[in-house]
Coordinates of N, CA and C in Angstrom, one line a residue:
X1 N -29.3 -14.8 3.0 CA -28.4 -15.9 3.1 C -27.6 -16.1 1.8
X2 N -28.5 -15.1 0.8 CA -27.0 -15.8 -0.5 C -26.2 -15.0 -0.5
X3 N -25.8 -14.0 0.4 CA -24.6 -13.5 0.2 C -23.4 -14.5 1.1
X4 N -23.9 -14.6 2.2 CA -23.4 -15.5 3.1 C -22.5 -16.7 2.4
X5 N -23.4 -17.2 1.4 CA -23.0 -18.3 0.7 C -21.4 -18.3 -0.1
X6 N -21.8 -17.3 -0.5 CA -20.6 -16.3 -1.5 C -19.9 -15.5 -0.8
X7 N -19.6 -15.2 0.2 CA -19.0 -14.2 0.9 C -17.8 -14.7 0.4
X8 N -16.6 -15.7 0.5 CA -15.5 -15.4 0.1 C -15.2 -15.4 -1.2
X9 N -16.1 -15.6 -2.5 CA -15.7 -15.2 -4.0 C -16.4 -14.1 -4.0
X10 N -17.1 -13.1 -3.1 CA -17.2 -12.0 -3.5 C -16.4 -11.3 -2.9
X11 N -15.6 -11.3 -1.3 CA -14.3 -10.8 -1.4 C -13.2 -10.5 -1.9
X12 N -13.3 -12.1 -2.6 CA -11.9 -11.8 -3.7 C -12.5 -11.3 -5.0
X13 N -13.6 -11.3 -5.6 CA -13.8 -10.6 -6.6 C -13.5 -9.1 -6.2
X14 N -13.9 -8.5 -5.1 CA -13.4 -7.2 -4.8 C -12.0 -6.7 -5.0
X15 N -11.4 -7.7 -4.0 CA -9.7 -7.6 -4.2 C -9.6 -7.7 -5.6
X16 N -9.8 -8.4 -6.0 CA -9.3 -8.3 -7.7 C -9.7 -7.5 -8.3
X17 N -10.9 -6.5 -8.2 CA -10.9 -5.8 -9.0 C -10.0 -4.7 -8.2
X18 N -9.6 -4.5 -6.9 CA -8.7 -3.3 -6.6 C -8.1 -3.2 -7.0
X19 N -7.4 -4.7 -7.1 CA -6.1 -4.7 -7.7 C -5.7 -4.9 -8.8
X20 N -6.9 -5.1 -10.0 CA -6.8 -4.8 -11.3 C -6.7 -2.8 -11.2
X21 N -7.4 -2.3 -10.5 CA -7.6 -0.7 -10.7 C -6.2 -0.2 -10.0
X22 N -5.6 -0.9 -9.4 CA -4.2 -0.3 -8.5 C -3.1 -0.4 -9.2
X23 N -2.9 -2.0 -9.7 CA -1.8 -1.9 -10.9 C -1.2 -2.5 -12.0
X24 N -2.9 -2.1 -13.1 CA -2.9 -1.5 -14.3 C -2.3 -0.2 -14.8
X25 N -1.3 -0.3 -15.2 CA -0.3 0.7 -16.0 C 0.0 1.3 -14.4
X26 N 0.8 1.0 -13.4 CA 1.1 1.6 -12.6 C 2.4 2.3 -13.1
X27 N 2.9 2.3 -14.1 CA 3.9 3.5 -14.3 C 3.7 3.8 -15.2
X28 N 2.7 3.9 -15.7 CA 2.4 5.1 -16.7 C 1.3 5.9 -16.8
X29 N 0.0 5.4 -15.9 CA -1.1 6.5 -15.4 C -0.4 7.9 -14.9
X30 N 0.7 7.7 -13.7 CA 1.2 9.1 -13.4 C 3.0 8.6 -14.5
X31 N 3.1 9.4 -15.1 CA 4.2 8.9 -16.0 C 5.6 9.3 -15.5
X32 N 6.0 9.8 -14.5 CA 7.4 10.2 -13.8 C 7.0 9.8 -12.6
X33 N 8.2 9.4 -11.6 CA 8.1 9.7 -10.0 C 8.8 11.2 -10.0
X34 N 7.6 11.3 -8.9 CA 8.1 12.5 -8.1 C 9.4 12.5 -7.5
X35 N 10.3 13.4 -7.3 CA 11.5 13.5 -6.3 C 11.4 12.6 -5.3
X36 N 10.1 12.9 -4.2 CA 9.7 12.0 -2.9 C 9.7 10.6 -3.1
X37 N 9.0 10.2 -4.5 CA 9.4 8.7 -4.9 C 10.5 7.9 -5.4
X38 N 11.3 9.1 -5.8 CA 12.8 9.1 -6.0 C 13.4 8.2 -4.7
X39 N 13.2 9.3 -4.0 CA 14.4 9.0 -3.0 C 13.4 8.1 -2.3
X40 N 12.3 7.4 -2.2 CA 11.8 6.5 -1.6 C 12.4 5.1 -2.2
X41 N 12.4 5.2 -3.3 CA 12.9 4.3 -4.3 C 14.3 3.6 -4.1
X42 N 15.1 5.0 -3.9 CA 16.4 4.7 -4.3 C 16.9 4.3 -2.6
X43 N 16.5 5.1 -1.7 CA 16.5 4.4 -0.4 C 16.1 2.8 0.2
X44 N 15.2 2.4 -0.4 CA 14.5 1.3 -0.3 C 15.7 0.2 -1.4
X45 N 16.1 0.5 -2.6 CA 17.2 0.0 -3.0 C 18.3 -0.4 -2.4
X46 N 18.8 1.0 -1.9 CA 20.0 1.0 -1.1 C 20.4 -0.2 0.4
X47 N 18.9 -0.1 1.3 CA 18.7 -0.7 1.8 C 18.7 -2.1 1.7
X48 N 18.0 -2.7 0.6 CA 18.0 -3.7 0.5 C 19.7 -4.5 -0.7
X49 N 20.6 -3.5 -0.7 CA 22.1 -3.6 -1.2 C 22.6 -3.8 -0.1
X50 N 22.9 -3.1 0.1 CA 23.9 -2.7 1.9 C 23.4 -2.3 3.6
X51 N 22.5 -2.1 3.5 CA 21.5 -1.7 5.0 C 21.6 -0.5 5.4
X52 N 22.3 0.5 3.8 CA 22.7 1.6 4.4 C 21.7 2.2 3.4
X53 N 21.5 3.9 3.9 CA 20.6 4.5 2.9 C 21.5 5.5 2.0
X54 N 21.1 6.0 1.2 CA 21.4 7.2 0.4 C 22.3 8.2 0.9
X55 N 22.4 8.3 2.4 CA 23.5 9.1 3.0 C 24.2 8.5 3.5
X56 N 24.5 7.3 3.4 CA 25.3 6.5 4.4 C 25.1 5.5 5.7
X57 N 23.6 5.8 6.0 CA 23.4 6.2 7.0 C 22.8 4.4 7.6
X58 N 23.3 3.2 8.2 CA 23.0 2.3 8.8 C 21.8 2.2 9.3
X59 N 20.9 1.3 8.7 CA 19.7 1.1 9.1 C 18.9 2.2 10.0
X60 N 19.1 3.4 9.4 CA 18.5 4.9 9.5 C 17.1 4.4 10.7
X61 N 16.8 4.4 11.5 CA 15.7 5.1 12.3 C 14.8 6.0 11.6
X62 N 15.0 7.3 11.7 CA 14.3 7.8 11.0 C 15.2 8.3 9.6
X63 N 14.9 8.2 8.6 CA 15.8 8.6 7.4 C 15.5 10.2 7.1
X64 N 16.6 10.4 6.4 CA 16.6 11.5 6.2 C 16.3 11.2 4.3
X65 N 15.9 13.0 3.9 CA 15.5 12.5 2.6 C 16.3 14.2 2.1
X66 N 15.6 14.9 1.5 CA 16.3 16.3 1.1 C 16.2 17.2 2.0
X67 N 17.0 17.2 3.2 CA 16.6 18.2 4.2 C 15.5 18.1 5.0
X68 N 15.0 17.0 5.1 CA 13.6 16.8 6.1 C 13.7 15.2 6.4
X69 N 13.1 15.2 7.2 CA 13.5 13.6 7.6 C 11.8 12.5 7.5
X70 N 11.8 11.7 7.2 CA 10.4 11.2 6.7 C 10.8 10.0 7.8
X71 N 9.0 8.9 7.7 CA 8.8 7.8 8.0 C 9.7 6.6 7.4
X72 N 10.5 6.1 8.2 CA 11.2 4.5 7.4 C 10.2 3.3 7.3
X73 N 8.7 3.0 7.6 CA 7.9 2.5 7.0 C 7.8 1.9 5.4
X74 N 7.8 2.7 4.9 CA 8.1 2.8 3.9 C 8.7 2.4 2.7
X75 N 10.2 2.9 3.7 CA 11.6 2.8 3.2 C 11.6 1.0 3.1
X76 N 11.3 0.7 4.2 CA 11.5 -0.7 4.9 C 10.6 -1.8 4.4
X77 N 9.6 -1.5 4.1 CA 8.4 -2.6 3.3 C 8.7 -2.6 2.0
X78 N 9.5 -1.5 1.2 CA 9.8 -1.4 0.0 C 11.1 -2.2 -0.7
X79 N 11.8 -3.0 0.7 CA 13.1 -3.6 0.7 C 13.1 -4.6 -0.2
X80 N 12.4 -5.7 0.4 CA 12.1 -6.8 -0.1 C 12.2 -6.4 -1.7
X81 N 11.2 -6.2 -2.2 CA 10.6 -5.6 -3.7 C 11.7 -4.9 -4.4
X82 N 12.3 -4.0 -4.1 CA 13.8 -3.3 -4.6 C 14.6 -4.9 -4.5
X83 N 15.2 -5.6 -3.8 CA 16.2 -6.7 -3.9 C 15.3 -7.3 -4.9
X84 N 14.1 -7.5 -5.2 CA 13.5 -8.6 -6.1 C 14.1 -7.7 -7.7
X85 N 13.0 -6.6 -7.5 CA 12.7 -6.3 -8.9 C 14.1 -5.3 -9.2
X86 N 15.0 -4.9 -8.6 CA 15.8 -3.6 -8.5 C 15.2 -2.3 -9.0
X87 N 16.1 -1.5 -9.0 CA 15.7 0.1 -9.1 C 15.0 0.4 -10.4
X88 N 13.6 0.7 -10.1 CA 13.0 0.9 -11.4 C 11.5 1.2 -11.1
X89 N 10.7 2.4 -11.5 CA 9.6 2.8 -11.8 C 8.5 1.7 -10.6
X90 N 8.3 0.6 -11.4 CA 7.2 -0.3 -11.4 C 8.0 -0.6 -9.4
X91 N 8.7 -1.2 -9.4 CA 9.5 -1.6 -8.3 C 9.1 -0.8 -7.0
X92 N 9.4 0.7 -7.1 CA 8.8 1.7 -6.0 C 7.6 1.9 -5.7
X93 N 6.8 1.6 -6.9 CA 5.7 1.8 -6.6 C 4.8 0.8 -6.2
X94 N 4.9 -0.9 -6.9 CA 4.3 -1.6 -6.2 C 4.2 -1.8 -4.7
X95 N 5.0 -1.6 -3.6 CA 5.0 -2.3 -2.1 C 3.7 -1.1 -1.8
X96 N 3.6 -0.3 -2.5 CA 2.7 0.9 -1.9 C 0.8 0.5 -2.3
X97 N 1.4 -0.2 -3.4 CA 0.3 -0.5 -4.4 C -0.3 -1.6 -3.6
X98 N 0.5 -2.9 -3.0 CA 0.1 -3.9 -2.4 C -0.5 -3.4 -1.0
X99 N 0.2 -2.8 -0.5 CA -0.3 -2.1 0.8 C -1.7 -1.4 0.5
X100 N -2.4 -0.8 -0.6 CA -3.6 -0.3 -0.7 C -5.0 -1.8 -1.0
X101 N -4.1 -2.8 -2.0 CA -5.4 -3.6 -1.8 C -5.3 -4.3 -0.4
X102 N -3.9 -4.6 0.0 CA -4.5 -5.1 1.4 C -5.1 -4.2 2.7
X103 N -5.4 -3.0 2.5 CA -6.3 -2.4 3.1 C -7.6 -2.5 2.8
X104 N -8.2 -3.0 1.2 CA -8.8 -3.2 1.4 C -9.6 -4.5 2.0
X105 N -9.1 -5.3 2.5 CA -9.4 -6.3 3.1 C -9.4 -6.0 4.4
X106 N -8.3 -5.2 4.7 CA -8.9 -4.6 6.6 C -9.7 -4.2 6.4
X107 N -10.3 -3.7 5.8 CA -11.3 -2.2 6.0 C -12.4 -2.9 5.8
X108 N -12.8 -4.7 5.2 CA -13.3 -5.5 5.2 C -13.7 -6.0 6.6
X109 N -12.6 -6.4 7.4 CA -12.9 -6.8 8.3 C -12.9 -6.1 9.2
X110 N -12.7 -5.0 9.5 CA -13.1 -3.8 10.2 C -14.4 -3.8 10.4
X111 N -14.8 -3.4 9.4 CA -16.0 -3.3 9.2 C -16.8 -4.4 9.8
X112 N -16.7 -5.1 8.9 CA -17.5 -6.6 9.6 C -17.3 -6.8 11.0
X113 N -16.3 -6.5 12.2 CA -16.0 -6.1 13.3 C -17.5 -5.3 14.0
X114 N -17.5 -4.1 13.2 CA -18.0 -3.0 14.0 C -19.5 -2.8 14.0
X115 N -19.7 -3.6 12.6 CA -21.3 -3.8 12.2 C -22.1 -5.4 12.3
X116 N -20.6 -6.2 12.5 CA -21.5 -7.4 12.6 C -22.9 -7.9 11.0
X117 N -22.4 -7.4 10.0 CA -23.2 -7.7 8.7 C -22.0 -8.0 7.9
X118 N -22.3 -8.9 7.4 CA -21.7 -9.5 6.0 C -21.7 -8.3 4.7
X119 N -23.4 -8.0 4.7 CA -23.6 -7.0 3.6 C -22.5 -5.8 3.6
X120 N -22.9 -5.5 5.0 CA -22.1 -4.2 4.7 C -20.6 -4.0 4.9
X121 N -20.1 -5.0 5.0 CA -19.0 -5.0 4.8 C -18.2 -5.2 3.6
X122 N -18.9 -6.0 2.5 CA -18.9 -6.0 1.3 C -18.6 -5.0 0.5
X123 N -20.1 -4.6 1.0 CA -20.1 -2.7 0.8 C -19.3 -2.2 0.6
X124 N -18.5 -1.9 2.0 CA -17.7 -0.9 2.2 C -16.6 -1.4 1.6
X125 N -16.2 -2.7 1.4 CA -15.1 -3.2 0.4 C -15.0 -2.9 -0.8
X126 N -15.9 -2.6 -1.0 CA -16.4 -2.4 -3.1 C -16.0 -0.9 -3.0
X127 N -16.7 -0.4 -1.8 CA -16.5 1.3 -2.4 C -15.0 1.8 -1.9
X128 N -14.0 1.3 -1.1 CA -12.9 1.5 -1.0 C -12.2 1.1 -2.2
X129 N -12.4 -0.1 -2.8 CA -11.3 -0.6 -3.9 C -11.8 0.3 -4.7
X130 N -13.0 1.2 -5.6 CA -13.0 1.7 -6.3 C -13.5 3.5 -6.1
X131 N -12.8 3.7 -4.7 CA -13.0 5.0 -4.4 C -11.8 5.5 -5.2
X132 N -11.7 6.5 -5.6 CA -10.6 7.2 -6.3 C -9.4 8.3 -5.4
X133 N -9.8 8.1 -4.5 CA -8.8 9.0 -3.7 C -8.0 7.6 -3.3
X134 N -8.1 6.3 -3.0 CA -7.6 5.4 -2.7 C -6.9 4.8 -3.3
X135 N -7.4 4.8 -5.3 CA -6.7 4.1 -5.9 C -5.6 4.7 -6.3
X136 N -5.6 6.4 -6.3 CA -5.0 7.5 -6.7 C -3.4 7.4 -5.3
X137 N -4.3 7.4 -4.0 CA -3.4 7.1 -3.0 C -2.2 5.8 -3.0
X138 N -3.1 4.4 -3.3 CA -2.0 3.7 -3.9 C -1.2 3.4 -4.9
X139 N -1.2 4.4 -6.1 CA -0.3 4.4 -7.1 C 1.0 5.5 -6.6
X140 N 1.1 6.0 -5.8 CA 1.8 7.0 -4.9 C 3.1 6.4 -4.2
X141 N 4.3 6.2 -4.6 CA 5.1 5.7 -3.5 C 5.7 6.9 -2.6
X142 N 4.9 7.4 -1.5 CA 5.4 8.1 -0.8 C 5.1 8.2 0.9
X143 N 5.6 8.9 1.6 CA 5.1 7.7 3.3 C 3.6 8.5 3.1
X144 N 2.9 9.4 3.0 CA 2.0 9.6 3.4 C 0.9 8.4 3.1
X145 N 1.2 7.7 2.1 CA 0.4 7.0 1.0 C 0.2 5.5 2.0
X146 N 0.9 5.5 3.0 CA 1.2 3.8 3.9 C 0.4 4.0 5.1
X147 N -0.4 5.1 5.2 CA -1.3 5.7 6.7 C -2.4 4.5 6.7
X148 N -3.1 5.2 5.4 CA -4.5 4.2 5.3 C -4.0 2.9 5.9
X149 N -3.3 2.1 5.6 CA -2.7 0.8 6.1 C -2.3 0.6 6.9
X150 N -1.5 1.1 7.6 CA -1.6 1.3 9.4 C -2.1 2.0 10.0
X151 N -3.1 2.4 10.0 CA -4.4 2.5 10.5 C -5.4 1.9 10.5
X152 N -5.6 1.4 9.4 CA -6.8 0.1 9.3 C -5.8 -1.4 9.9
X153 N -4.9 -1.8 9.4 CA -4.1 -2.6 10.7 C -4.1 -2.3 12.5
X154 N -3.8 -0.9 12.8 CA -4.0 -0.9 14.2 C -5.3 -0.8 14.6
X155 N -6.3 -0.4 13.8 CA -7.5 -0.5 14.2 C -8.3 -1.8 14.3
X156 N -7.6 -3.2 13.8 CA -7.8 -4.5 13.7 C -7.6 -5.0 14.6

């Protein structure tokens, strides 16, 4: 029963520590973007300037990037955040960053969904926010990095 008691400050203690481990020095643990975060970046800018992308291209469907065409997911949740903070390191990276701790909160209620226990949902909350492929995943601005999160949303 005492977890019960505390179930939602130990929630948010969780989130908070994700989100201390997601974005603490988020541009300088990996110290350059990649190309892919480039043009995730600079599309998601663009977008949120003119509604056009990097090629011209009006509210792109699927965008094109160097010769291969990627998810507008991405592009598109990154808008907002580009018009706030504009083009810059921290900017591309956080919508991706926010998208990982709020996974961890589906993956909360998922859980608690499929098990019906408080405990183990906690659980599984603690060991996502400080799994390392997850926290590594959301310092990443690139579409593969937005799965975990719509996935644990469609699976809600």
């Amino acid at each position: 029963m005492g977890v019960l008691k505390h179930k939602y400050f130990l929630i948010l203690l969780i989130l908070l520590l994700g989100a201390s481990l997601r974005l603490f020095n988020l541009t300088k643990a990996v110290p350059a973007l990649s190309q892919d975060e480039i043009v995730t970046g600079y599309d998601s800018y663009c977008l949120s300037q003119n509604l056009h992308d990097h090629h011209g291209a009006f509210l792109p469907f699927i965008p094109e990037s160097f010769g291969d065409w990627t998810s507008p997911f991405i592009n598109y949740v990154s808008m907002p955040v580009a018009a706030l903070l504009g083009l810059n390191d921290y900017a591309t990276r956080l919508p991706v960053s926010l998208l990982g701790i709020a996974s961890i909160f589906l993956f909360y209620v998922l859980i608690k969904k499929i098990f019906n226990d408080q405990r183990i949902a906690l659980i599984a909350a603690f060991l996502l926010a400080t799994a390392p492929f997850a926290i590594s995943l959301s310092r990443w601005a690139v579409p593969p990095s937005t799965v975990p999160f719509t996935m644990l949303l469609f699976f809600n």
